[in-house]
Tab-separated table of C-alpha atoms in Angstrom:
chain	number	residue	atom	x	y	z
S	2	MET	CA	58.010	17.496	-79.009
S	3	VAL	CA	54.672	19.295	-78.645
S	4	SER	CA	52.835	16.126	-79.619
S	5	LEU	CA	54.772	14.144	-76.999
S	6	PHE	CA	54.008	16.768	-74.370
S	7	ASN	CA	50.285	16.690	-75.200
S	8	HIS	CA	50.284	12.907	-75.025
S	9	PHE	CA	51.913	12.998	-71.590
S	10	THR	CA	49.442	15.633	-70.377
S	11	ILE	CA	46.465	13.573	-71.505
S	12	LYS	CA	47.821	10.468	-69.756
S	13	LEU	CA	48.420	12.417	-66.554
S	14	PHE	CA	44.897	13.867	-66.699
S	15	CYS	CA	43.440	10.353	-67.139
S	16	VAL	CA	45.399	9.019	-64.177
S	17	LEU	CA	44.236	11.896	-61.978
S	18	LEU	CA	40.637	11.442	-63.167
S	19	VAL	CA	40.693	7.721	-62.350
S	20	PHE	CA	42.144	8.490	-58.924
S	21	ALA	CA	39.453	11.116	-58.250
S	22	LEU	CA	36.676	8.793	-59.351
S	23	SER	CA	38.087	6.019	-57.196
S	24	ALA	CA	38.127	8.326	-54.192
S	25	CYS	CA	34.475	9.159	-54.809
S	26	SER	CA	33.424	5.571	-55.430
S	27	PHE	CA	35.240	4.007	-52.496
S	28	PRO	CA	34.850	5.858	-49.206
S	29	SER	CA	37.858	6.016	-46.937
S	30	LYS	CA	38.049	3.908	-43.806
S	31	ARG	CA	37.182	6.991	-41.758
S	32	GLN	CA	34.143	7.670	-43.947
S	33	GLU	CA	33.028	4.051	-43.628
S	34	GLU	CA	33.376	4.198	-39.842
S	35	SER	CA	31.386	7.438	-39.753
S	36	ILE	CA	28.572	5.911	-41.829
S	37	ALA	CA	28.545	2.788	-39.644
S	38	GLU	CA	28.382	4.905	-36.479
S	39	THR	CA	25.505	7.003	-37.830
S	40	SER	CA	23.633	3.879	-38.915
S	41	MET	CA	24.084	2.252	-35.499
S	42	LYS	CA	22.973	5.413	-33.710
S	43	GLU	CA	19.855	5.624	-35.870
S	44	LYS	CA	19.051	2.010	-34.981
S	45	ILE	CA	19.493	2.801	-31.299
S	46	GLY	CA	17.238	5.820	-31.759
S	47	GLN	CA	14.443	3.567	-33.019
S	48	MET	CA	14.454	1.904	-29.580
S	49	LEU	CA	13.508	5.159	-27.821
S	50	THR	CA	9.960	6.338	-27.136
S	51	VAL	CA	9.822	9.700	-25.386
S	52	GLY	CA	7.345	12.124	-23.880
S	53	PHE	CA	7.365	15.889	-24.398
S	54	ASP	CA	5.517	19.074	-23.491
S	55	GLY	CA	3.094	20.871	-25.742
S	56	PHE	CA	-0.301	20.762	-27.425
S	57	VAL	CA	1.261	21.656	-30.783
S	58	LEU	CA	4.472	20.620	-32.530
S	59	GLU	CA	6.775	23.631	-32.556
S	60	PRO	CA	9.350	23.308	-35.402
S	61	LYS	CA	12.339	24.129	-33.170
S	62	SER	CA	11.193	22.375	-30.004
S	63	PRO	CA	13.349	19.587	-28.480
S	64	ILE	CA	10.941	16.883	-29.673
S	65	ALA	CA	10.882	18.306	-33.207
S	66	LEU	CA	14.680	18.326	-33.343
S	67	ALA	CA	14.786	14.735	-32.073
S	68	ILE	CA	12.421	13.656	-34.863
S	69	GLN	CA	14.241	15.676	-37.519
S	70	GLN	CA	17.585	14.174	-36.479
S	71	ARG	CA	16.101	10.637	-36.386
S	72	GLN	CA	16.924	10.149	-32.715
S	73	ILE	CA	13.678	8.454	-31.638
S	74	GLY	CA	11.343	5.722	-32.807
S	75	GLY	CA	8.246	7.045	-31.107
S	76	VAL	CA	6.525	9.420	-28.714
S	77	ILE	CA	4.151	8.856	-25.817
S	78	LEU	CA	1.366	11.340	-25.106
S	79	PHE	CA	-0.164	12.381	-21.780
S	80	ASP	CA	-2.960	14.622	-20.613
S	81	TYR	CA	-1.707	15.309	-17.077
S	82	ASP	CA	1.632	17.009	-16.504
S	83	LEU	CA	3.105	15.475	-13.347
S	84	LYS	CA	5.871	18.061	-13.039
S	85	HIS	CA	3.452	20.996	-12.965
S	86	GLN	CA	0.520	19.089	-11.407
S	87	ALA	CA	-1.833	20.281	-14.115
S	88	TYR	CA	-3.768	18.918	-17.109
S	89	ARG	CA	-1.628	20.645	-19.711
S	90	LYS	CA	0.665	18.087	-21.313
S	91	ASN	CA	-0.377	17.037	-24.865
S	92	ILE	CA	-4.127	16.432	-25.024
S	93	ARG	CA	-6.768	19.153	-24.998
S	94	ASN	CA	-9.575	17.904	-27.282
S	95	PRO	CA	-10.082	15.515	-30.246
S	96	ALA	CA	-9.402	18.125	-32.971
S	97	GLN	CA	-6.219	19.379	-31.298
S	98	LEU	CA	-4.948	15.838	-30.732
S	99	LYS	CA	-5.521	14.833	-34.341
S	100	LYS	CA	-3.684	17.929	-35.533
S	101	LEU	CA	-0.760	17.121	-33.237
S	102	THR	CA	-0.448	13.467	-34.287
S	103	THR	CA	-0.681	14.430	-37.968
S	104	ALA	CA	2.101	16.983	-37.528
S	105	LEU	CA	4.267	14.401	-35.758
S	106	GLN	CA	3.845	11.856	-38.548
S	107	ASN	CA	4.454	14.435	-41.275
S	108	MET	CA	7.666	15.552	-39.620
S	109	ALA	CA	8.841	11.938	-39.275
S	110	LYS	CA	8.155	11.294	-42.966
S	111	LYS	CA	10.150	14.363	-43.952
S	112	ALA	CA	13.051	13.302	-41.706
S	113	ASP	CA	13.104	9.884	-43.362
S	114	GLN	CA	14.278	11.519	-46.589
S	115	TYR	CA	17.668	12.155	-44.964
S	116	ARG	CA	18.267	8.783	-43.311
S	117	VAL	CA	21.582	6.983	-43.768
S	118	ASN	CA	20.141	4.023	-45.644
S	119	SER	CA	18.078	5.816	-48.276
S	120	ALA	CA	17.047	2.496	-49.836
S	121	GLU	CA	15.116	1.572	-46.709
S	122	SER	CA	11.373	2.138	-46.698
S	123	SER	CA	9.802	4.891	-44.623
S	124	TYR	CA	7.941	3.720	-41.520
S	125	PRO	CA	5.494	5.563	-39.284
S	126	LEU	CA	6.467	7.167	-36.024
S	127	ILE	CA	5.125	5.255	-33.039
S	128	ILE	CA	2.573	7.488	-31.336
S	129	ALA	CA	1.654	5.819	-28.066
S	130	VAL	CA	-0.675	6.425	-25.164
S	131	ASP	CA	-1.879	4.734	-21.975
S	132	TYR	CA	-5.568	4.279	-22.767
S	133	GLU	CA	-6.796	1.679	-20.302
S	134	GLY	CA	-10.118	3.254	-19.364
S	135	GLY	CA	-11.224	4.416	-15.938
S	136	ALA	CA	-8.516	6.084	-13.856
S	137	VAL	CA	-5.835	5.680	-16.541
S	138	ASP	CA	-7.587	7.293	-19.476
S	139	ARG	CA	-5.541	9.875	-21.350
S	140	LEU	CA	-8.446	10.332	-23.803
S	141	HIS	CA	-10.918	11.238	-21.097
S	142	SER	CA	-14.507	12.316	-21.587
S	143	ARG	CA	-13.608	15.648	-19.961
S	144	TYR	CA	-11.803	16.492	-23.233
S	145	GLY	CA	-14.681	15.437	-25.443
S	146	PHE	CA	-13.726	11.778	-26.011
S	147	PRO	CA	-16.232	8.942	-25.398
S	148	LYS	CA	-16.695	7.702	-21.842
S	149	THR	CA	-14.807	4.558	-20.835
S	150	TYR	CA	-15.034	1.940	-18.089
S	151	SER	CA	-12.399	0.944	-15.570
S	152	ALA	CA	-11.022	-2.579	-15.959
S	153	GLN	CA	-13.106	-3.768	-13.026
S	154	GLN	CA	-16.270	-2.314	-14.555
S	155	PHE	CA	-15.415	-3.656	-18.005
S	156	SER	CA	-15.013	-7.228	-16.745
S	157	LYS	CA	-18.631	-7.176	-15.516
S	158	LEU	CA	-20.113	-6.142	-18.871
S	159	PRO	CA	-22.067	-8.689	-20.961
S	160	ALA	CA	-19.908	-10.100	-23.768
S	161	LYS	CA	-21.661	-8.182	-26.532
S	162	GLN	CA	-21.349	-4.874	-24.686
S	163	ALA	CA	-17.717	-5.566	-23.802
S	164	GLU	CA	-16.919	-6.280	-27.435
S	165	GLN	CA	-18.593	-3.042	-28.526
S	166	GLN	CA	-16.773	-1.012	-25.891
S	167	ALA	CA	-13.404	-2.373	-27.048
S	168	LYS	CA	-14.298	-1.473	-30.648
S	169	ASN	CA	-15.329	2.030	-29.572
S	170	MET	CA	-11.980	2.551	-27.848
S	171	ALA	CA	-10.148	1.296	-30.934
S	172	GLU	CA	-12.103	3.768	-33.051
S	173	THR	CA	-11.164	6.602	-30.682
S	174	LEU	CA	-7.496	5.727	-31.071
S	175	VAL	CA	-7.786	5.502	-34.854
S	176	THR	CA	-9.512	8.851	-35.235
S	177	SER	CA	-6.942	10.437	-32.911
S	178	GLY	CA	-3.976	9.243	-34.986
S	179	ILE	CA	-2.584	6.982	-32.256
S	180	ASN	CA	-1.087	3.668	-33.371
S	181	VAL	CA	0.188	2.100	-30.125
S	182	ASN	CA	-1.759	1.646	-26.897
S	183	PHE	CA	0.052	0.500	-23.761
S	184	ALA	CA	-2.908	-1.580	-22.592
S	185	PRO	CA	-4.575	-3.847	-21.517
S	186	VAL	CA	-3.392	-4.457	-17.979
S	187	VAL	CA	-3.315	-8.190	-17.238
S	188	ASP	CA	-2.182	-7.936	-13.616
S	189	LEU	CA	-4.339	-10.007	-11.273
S	190	LEU	CA	-6.544	-8.326	-8.689
S	191	TYR	CA	-5.376	-8.748	-5.094
S	192	GLY	CA	-6.606	-6.999	-1.959
S	193	PRO	CA	-8.024	-3.479	-2.095
S	194	GLU	CA	-4.831	-2.021	-0.619
S	195	THR	CA	-2.670	-2.890	-3.642
S	196	PHE	CA	-1.593	-0.193	-6.096
S	197	ILE	CA	-3.373	-1.751	-9.091
S	198	ALA	CA	-6.577	-2.378	-7.112
S	199	ARG	CA	-6.729	1.173	-5.754
S	200	LYS	CA	-6.910	2.451	-9.330
S	201	LYS	CA	-9.332	-0.338	-10.405
S	202	ARG	CA	-6.887	-1.273	-13.161
S	203	SER	CA	-7.268	-5.053	-12.911
S	204	PHE	CA	-10.033	-7.043	-14.602
S	205	SER	CA	-10.189	-9.809	-12.012
S	206	SER	CA	-8.414	-12.012	-9.491
S	207	ILE	CA	-9.227	-14.985	-11.735
S	208	PRO	CA	-6.704	-15.506	-14.557
S	209	GLU	CA	-9.341	-16.838	-16.978
S	210	LYS	CA	-11.485	-13.735	-16.489
S	211	VAL	CA	-8.464	-11.513	-17.106
S	212	GLU	CA	-7.726	-13.444	-20.300
S	213	GLU	CA	-11.300	-13.115	-21.536
S	214	SER	CA	-11.454	-9.363	-20.919
S	215	ALA	CA	-8.005	-8.650	-22.374
S	216	GLU	CA	-8.822	-10.614	-25.512
S	217	PHE	CA	-11.701	-8.261	-26.381
S	218	PHE	CA	-9.124	-5.484	-26.628
S	219	SER	CA	-6.379	-7.359	-28.480
S	220	ARG	CA	-8.918	-8.409	-31.132
S	221	ALA	CA	-10.369	-4.917	-31.547
S	222	TYR	CA	-6.985	-3.196	-31.650
S	223	GLY	CA	-5.504	-5.738	-34.029
S	224	LYS	CA	-8.377	-5.295	-36.476
S	225	ALA	CA	-7.908	-1.526	-36.298
S	226	GLY	CA	-4.189	-1.717	-37.098
S	227	ILE	CA	-3.216	-0.578	-33.607
S	228	ALA	CA	-0.488	-2.288	-31.604
S	229	CYS	CA	-1.394	-3.065	-28.010
S	230	ALA	CA	0.699	-4.166	-25.026
S	231	TYR	CA	0.132	-6.566	-22.145
S	232	LYS	CA	1.432	-5.201	-18.860
S	233	HIS	CA	3.114	-5.376	-16.351
S	234	PHE	CA	5.240	-8.522	-16.731
S	235	PRO	CA	5.727	-10.719	-14.702
S	236	GLY	CA	2.926	-9.360	-12.505
S	237	HIS	CA	2.361	-6.127	-10.567
S	238	GLY	CA	-0.999	-7.031	-9.049
S	239	SER	CA	0.188	-7.937	-5.551
S	240	ALA	CA	2.347	-4.839	-5.084
S	241	VAL	CA	1.195	-2.450	-2.401
S	242	GLY	CA	3.877	0.109	-3.257
S	243	ASP	CA	4.025	2.348	-6.316
S	244	THR	CA	7.100	1.978	-8.554
S	245	HIS	CA	6.642	5.612	-9.607
S	246	LEU	CA	7.731	6.511	-6.088
S	247	GLY	CA	10.358	3.940	-5.176
S	248	PHE	CA	11.581	0.354	-4.879
S	249	VAL	CA	8.830	-2.305	-4.791
S	250	ASP	CA	9.444	-5.972	-3.898
S	251	VAL	CA	6.685	-8.536	-4.587
S	252	THR	CA	8.700	-11.621	-3.654
S	253	ASP	CA	6.509	-12.441	-0.643
S	254	THR	CA	3.168	-11.750	-2.335
S	255	TRP	CA	3.544	-12.781	-5.988
S	256	LYS	CA	1.906	-16.022	-7.161
S	257	LYS	CA	2.848	-18.172	-10.139
S	258	LYS	CA	-0.715	-17.885	-11.480
S	259	GLU	CA	0.092	-14.275	-12.424
S	260	LEU	CA	1.908	-15.661	-15.469
S	261	LYS	CA	-1.175	-17.504	-16.742
S	262	PRO	CA	-2.755	-14.577	-18.645
S	263	TYR	CA	0.515	-14.070	-20.536
S	264	GLN	CA	0.825	-17.767	-21.361
S	265	TYR	CA	-2.722	-17.861	-22.724
S	266	LEU	CA	-2.875	-14.499	-24.498
S	267	LEU	CA	0.512	-14.701	-26.192
S	268	ALA	CA	-0.494	-18.022	-27.745
S	269	GLN	CA	-3.482	-16.441	-29.533
S	270	LYS	CA	-3.263	-15.390	-33.189
S	271	ASP	CA	-4.490	-11.880	-32.358
S	272	ALA	CA	-2.097	-11.374	-29.431
S	273	CYS	CA	-0.685	-7.946	-28.653
S	274	PRO	CA	2.802	-7.599	-30.199
S	275	ILE	CA	4.245	-5.829	-27.130
S	276	VAL	CA	4.803	-6.875	-23.519
S	277	MET	CA	5.642	-4.147	-21.017
S	278	THR	CA	7.781	-5.008	-18.018
S	279	ALA	CA	7.191	-4.056	-14.396
S	280	HIS	CA	9.839	-2.367	-12.273
S	281	VAL	CA	9.104	-4.746	-9.385
S	282	VAL	CA	11.628	-7.052	-7.717
S	283	ASN	CA	10.618	-10.723	-7.763
S	284	ARG	CA	13.229	-13.064	-6.276
S	285	HIS	CA	11.205	-16.122	-7.293
S	286	LEU	CA	12.194	-15.325	-10.873
S	287	ASP	CA	15.418	-13.396	-10.296
S	288	PRO	CA	17.226	-14.473	-7.111
S	289	GLY	CA	19.666	-11.614	-7.637
S	290	GLY	CA	16.910	-9.096	-6.930
S	291	LYS	CA	17.017	-6.976	-10.082
S	292	PRO	CA	13.745	-5.267	-11.046
S	293	ALA	CA	12.064	-7.124	-13.913
S	294	THR	CA	12.906	-4.348	-16.383
S	295	LEU	CA	16.619	-4.931	-15.755
S	296	SER	CA	16.512	-8.701	-15.291
S	297	LYS	CA	17.845	-11.066	-17.940
S	298	ALA	CA	16.466	-13.978	-15.920
S	299	ILE	CA	12.945	-12.552	-16.205
S	300	ILE	CA	12.933	-11.085	-19.721
S	301	GLN	CA	15.212	-13.417	-21.650
S	302	GLY	CA	14.871	-16.433	-19.378
S	303	LYS	CA	11.175	-16.466	-18.482
S	304	LEU	CA	9.428	-14.402	-21.161
S	305	ARG	CA	11.464	-15.279	-24.236
S	306	ASP	CA	13.078	-18.672	-23.599
S	307	GLU	CA	10.364	-20.342	-21.524
S	308	MET	CA	7.235	-18.626	-22.842
S	309	GLY	CA	8.465	-18.227	-26.418
S	310	PHE	CA	7.609	-14.534	-26.833
S	311	GLN	CA	9.379	-13.062	-29.864
S	312	GLY	CA	7.663	-9.688	-30.045
S	313	ILE	CA	8.746	-6.344	-28.597
S	314	VAL	CA	9.621	-6.061	-24.921
S	315	SER	CA	8.985	-2.516	-23.747
S	316	THR	CA	10.132	-1.055	-20.466
S	317	ASP	CA	7.855	0.998	-18.294
S	318	CYS	CA	9.134	4.560	-17.944
S	319	MET	CA	12.829	4.514	-17.097
S	320	GLN	CA	12.498	7.715	-15.076
S	321	MET	CA	10.236	6.183	-12.442
S	322	SER	CA	11.833	6.273	-8.996
S	323	ALA	CA	12.103	2.485	-8.643
S	324	ILE	CA	14.699	2.650	-11.414
S	325	ALA	CA	16.060	6.209	-11.517
S	326	ASP	CA	16.703	6.464	-7.755
S	327	ASN	CA	18.627	3.199	-7.569
S	328	TYR	CA	20.681	2.998	-10.769
S	329	SER	CA	22.627	5.378	-12.963
S	330	LEU	CA	21.255	6.012	-16.439
S	331	SER	CA	24.267	4.332	-18.007
S	332	GLU	CA	23.768	1.236	-15.848
S	333	VAL	CA	20.026	1.123	-16.518
S	334	LEU	CA	20.554	1.224	-20.268
S	335	LYS	CA	23.172	-1.526	-20.231
S	336	LEU	CA	21.179	-3.810	-17.923
S	337	SER	CA	17.796	-3.397	-19.625
S	338	ILE	CA	19.092	-3.896	-23.172
S	339	ASN	CA	21.209	-6.883	-22.182
S	340	ALA	CA	18.200	-8.289	-20.337
S	341	GLY	CA	16.226	-8.230	-23.599
S	342	ALA	CA	14.340	-4.918	-23.641
S	343	ASP	CA	13.732	-3.549	-27.158
S	344	MET	CA	11.757	-0.357	-26.518
S	345	LEU	CA	12.923	2.087	-23.849
S	346	ILE	CA	10.436	4.650	-22.567
S	347	PHE	CA	11.356	8.073	-21.232
S	348	SER	CA	8.056	9.786	-20.529
S	349	ASN	CA	9.661	12.994	-19.221
S	350	GLN	CA	6.977	13.215	-16.584
S	351	GLN	CA	8.942	12.892	-13.337
S	352	SER	CA	12.383	14.151	-14.284
S	353	PRO	CA	12.853	17.916	-13.754
S	354	VAL	CA	14.950	18.096	-16.940
S	355	TRP	CA	13.864	16.804	-20.344
S	356	GLN	CA	15.873	13.703	-21.208
S	357	ASN	CA	17.636	14.437	-24.469
S	358	PRO	CA	17.523	11.240	-26.570
S	359	ALA	CA	20.872	12.138	-28.140
S	360	ASP	CA	22.508	11.655	-24.744
S	361	VAL	CA	20.799	8.276	-24.303
S	362	ILE	CA	21.971	7.210	-27.754
S	363	ASP	CA	25.549	8.240	-26.958
S	364	LEU	CA	25.536	6.218	-23.725
S	365	ILE	CA	24.201	3.116	-25.464
S	366	TYR	CA	26.609	3.541	-28.367
S	367	ALA	CA	29.530	3.780	-25.922
S	368	HIS	CA	28.435	0.457	-24.406
S	369	VAL	CA	28.310	-1.063	-27.894
S	370	LYS	CA	31.788	0.259	-28.730
S	371	SER	CA	33.188	-1.158	-25.482
S	372	GLY	CA	31.546	-4.528	-26.082
S	373	GLU	CA	29.345	-4.265	-22.964
S	374	ILE	CA	26.299	-4.409	-25.256
S	375	LYS	CA	26.598	-6.592	-28.334
S	376	SER	CA	25.727	-4.940	-31.635
S	377	SER	CA	23.569	-8.003	-32.370
S	378	ARG	CA	21.376	-7.050	-29.394
S	379	ILE	CA	20.763	-3.626	-30.941
S	380	GLU	CA	20.112	-5.216	-34.322
S	381	SER	CA	17.528	-7.652	-32.955
S	382	ALA	CA	15.698	-4.849	-31.106
S	383	TYR	CA	15.776	-2.681	-34.222
S	384	GLN	CA	14.415	-5.487	-36.425
S	385	ARG	CA	11.553	-6.150	-34.009
S	386	ILE	CA	10.588	-2.479	-33.985
S	387	ILE	CA	10.777	-2.163	-37.772
S	388	HIS	CA	8.728	-5.363	-38.115
S	389	LEU	CA	6.064	-3.752	-35.921
S	390	LYS	CA	6.184	-0.492	-37.855
S	391	LYS	CA	5.636	-2.347	-41.116
S	392	LYS	CA	2.372	-3.620	-39.642
S	393	LEU	CA	1.224	-0.267	-38.337
S	394	SER	CA	-1.154	0.791	-41.057
S	395	ASP	CA	-2.176	4.326	-41.761
S	396	VAL	CA	-4.686	4.611	-38.943
S	397	ASP	CA	-6.970	6.878	-40.955
S	398	LYS	CA	-7.664	4.026	-43.372
S	399	ASN	CA	-8.709	1.662	-40.594
S	400	ILE	CA	-11.729	3.619	-39.409
S	401	ALA	CA	-13.887	1.991	-42.117
S	402	ASN	CA	-12.942	-1.481	-40.857
S	403	ILE	CA	-14.139	-0.651	-37.357
S	404	ILE	CA	-17.397	0.944	-38.468
S	405	ASP	CA	-18.171	-1.976	-40.787
S	406	THR	CA	-17.951	-4.459	-37.904
S	407	GLN	CA	-20.250	-2.579	-35.557
């Protein structure tokens, strides 16, 4: 009897053990759904590039928490704080900037240890800046960085000097720990009253001259392991108004030749891997009147289908008044992603409240769950961003390449 009892006990123990192991080995449907949701939200997070306040990375700051929780793919740095009308955003001097970018990358690497797909490789955080030269120069000489030229000045330099200047700017980015530059501007120069002309941000009114000048930068940045971006597609040069301040329509002033620099530059082997959209309305390309950033006709139709661009489409800042004053955040996210945008920028410069990326992720995820945004659209954006990150070398190692070519 005792022997029979022991035999029964052993069998029962084995059955319970098998059941327990099965429960551990095969997650429940709820567990699987939770993992899938987290994975999708992390992929959405990679699409977000955000701005923040501070010269140093505070461990419990909003931006630190966003990095630690894998809610963003990148950051964008500024010198001037629009909200407070003061030069106190992120950049004080070369040493401080390098310390900040190093801290950002170190925190991103540490956060990668806790990602959902632990088999996936670790990729660098995108650390971006608008470093055009001239009026739009976040790494200004006033902070101890080398002097730069405006686009108009640059286009007049002899070829050898222009090439050297582009290499010098690439070196500045490398030594600062910045791996993405939202430049060069390839908008054509119109009359002096236009927004781009007032800031001297255009190389020329002649497409071929714009192409020549922009190519100096794409070559230098590519060799340095820095991703650059052509902007502002499909052309902002004729706009008199400022999309930072409100709605801008270029339908009556835009010319088809404004597409020529994109057609030429994107066909080159050293082309920038990113194209940034404009927030302008252009009814020649979108009869419905959506700003380019939200227009499937312009992004998917013109840029991707007609021009064959397969790289990353980045929005300009989504908090600029041309967008934020005319559309809800939920609508903007749905329209821009469905239009073909891969990288969404929230610079946190104009909005009085810091845009929490977790809230953006939740809005996008809700659209995916409802079917208003296809999961394949998120996947394609994610794959493009990861493909770029694979190519973003450790910028510290690229300084030797630049110096060797000078």
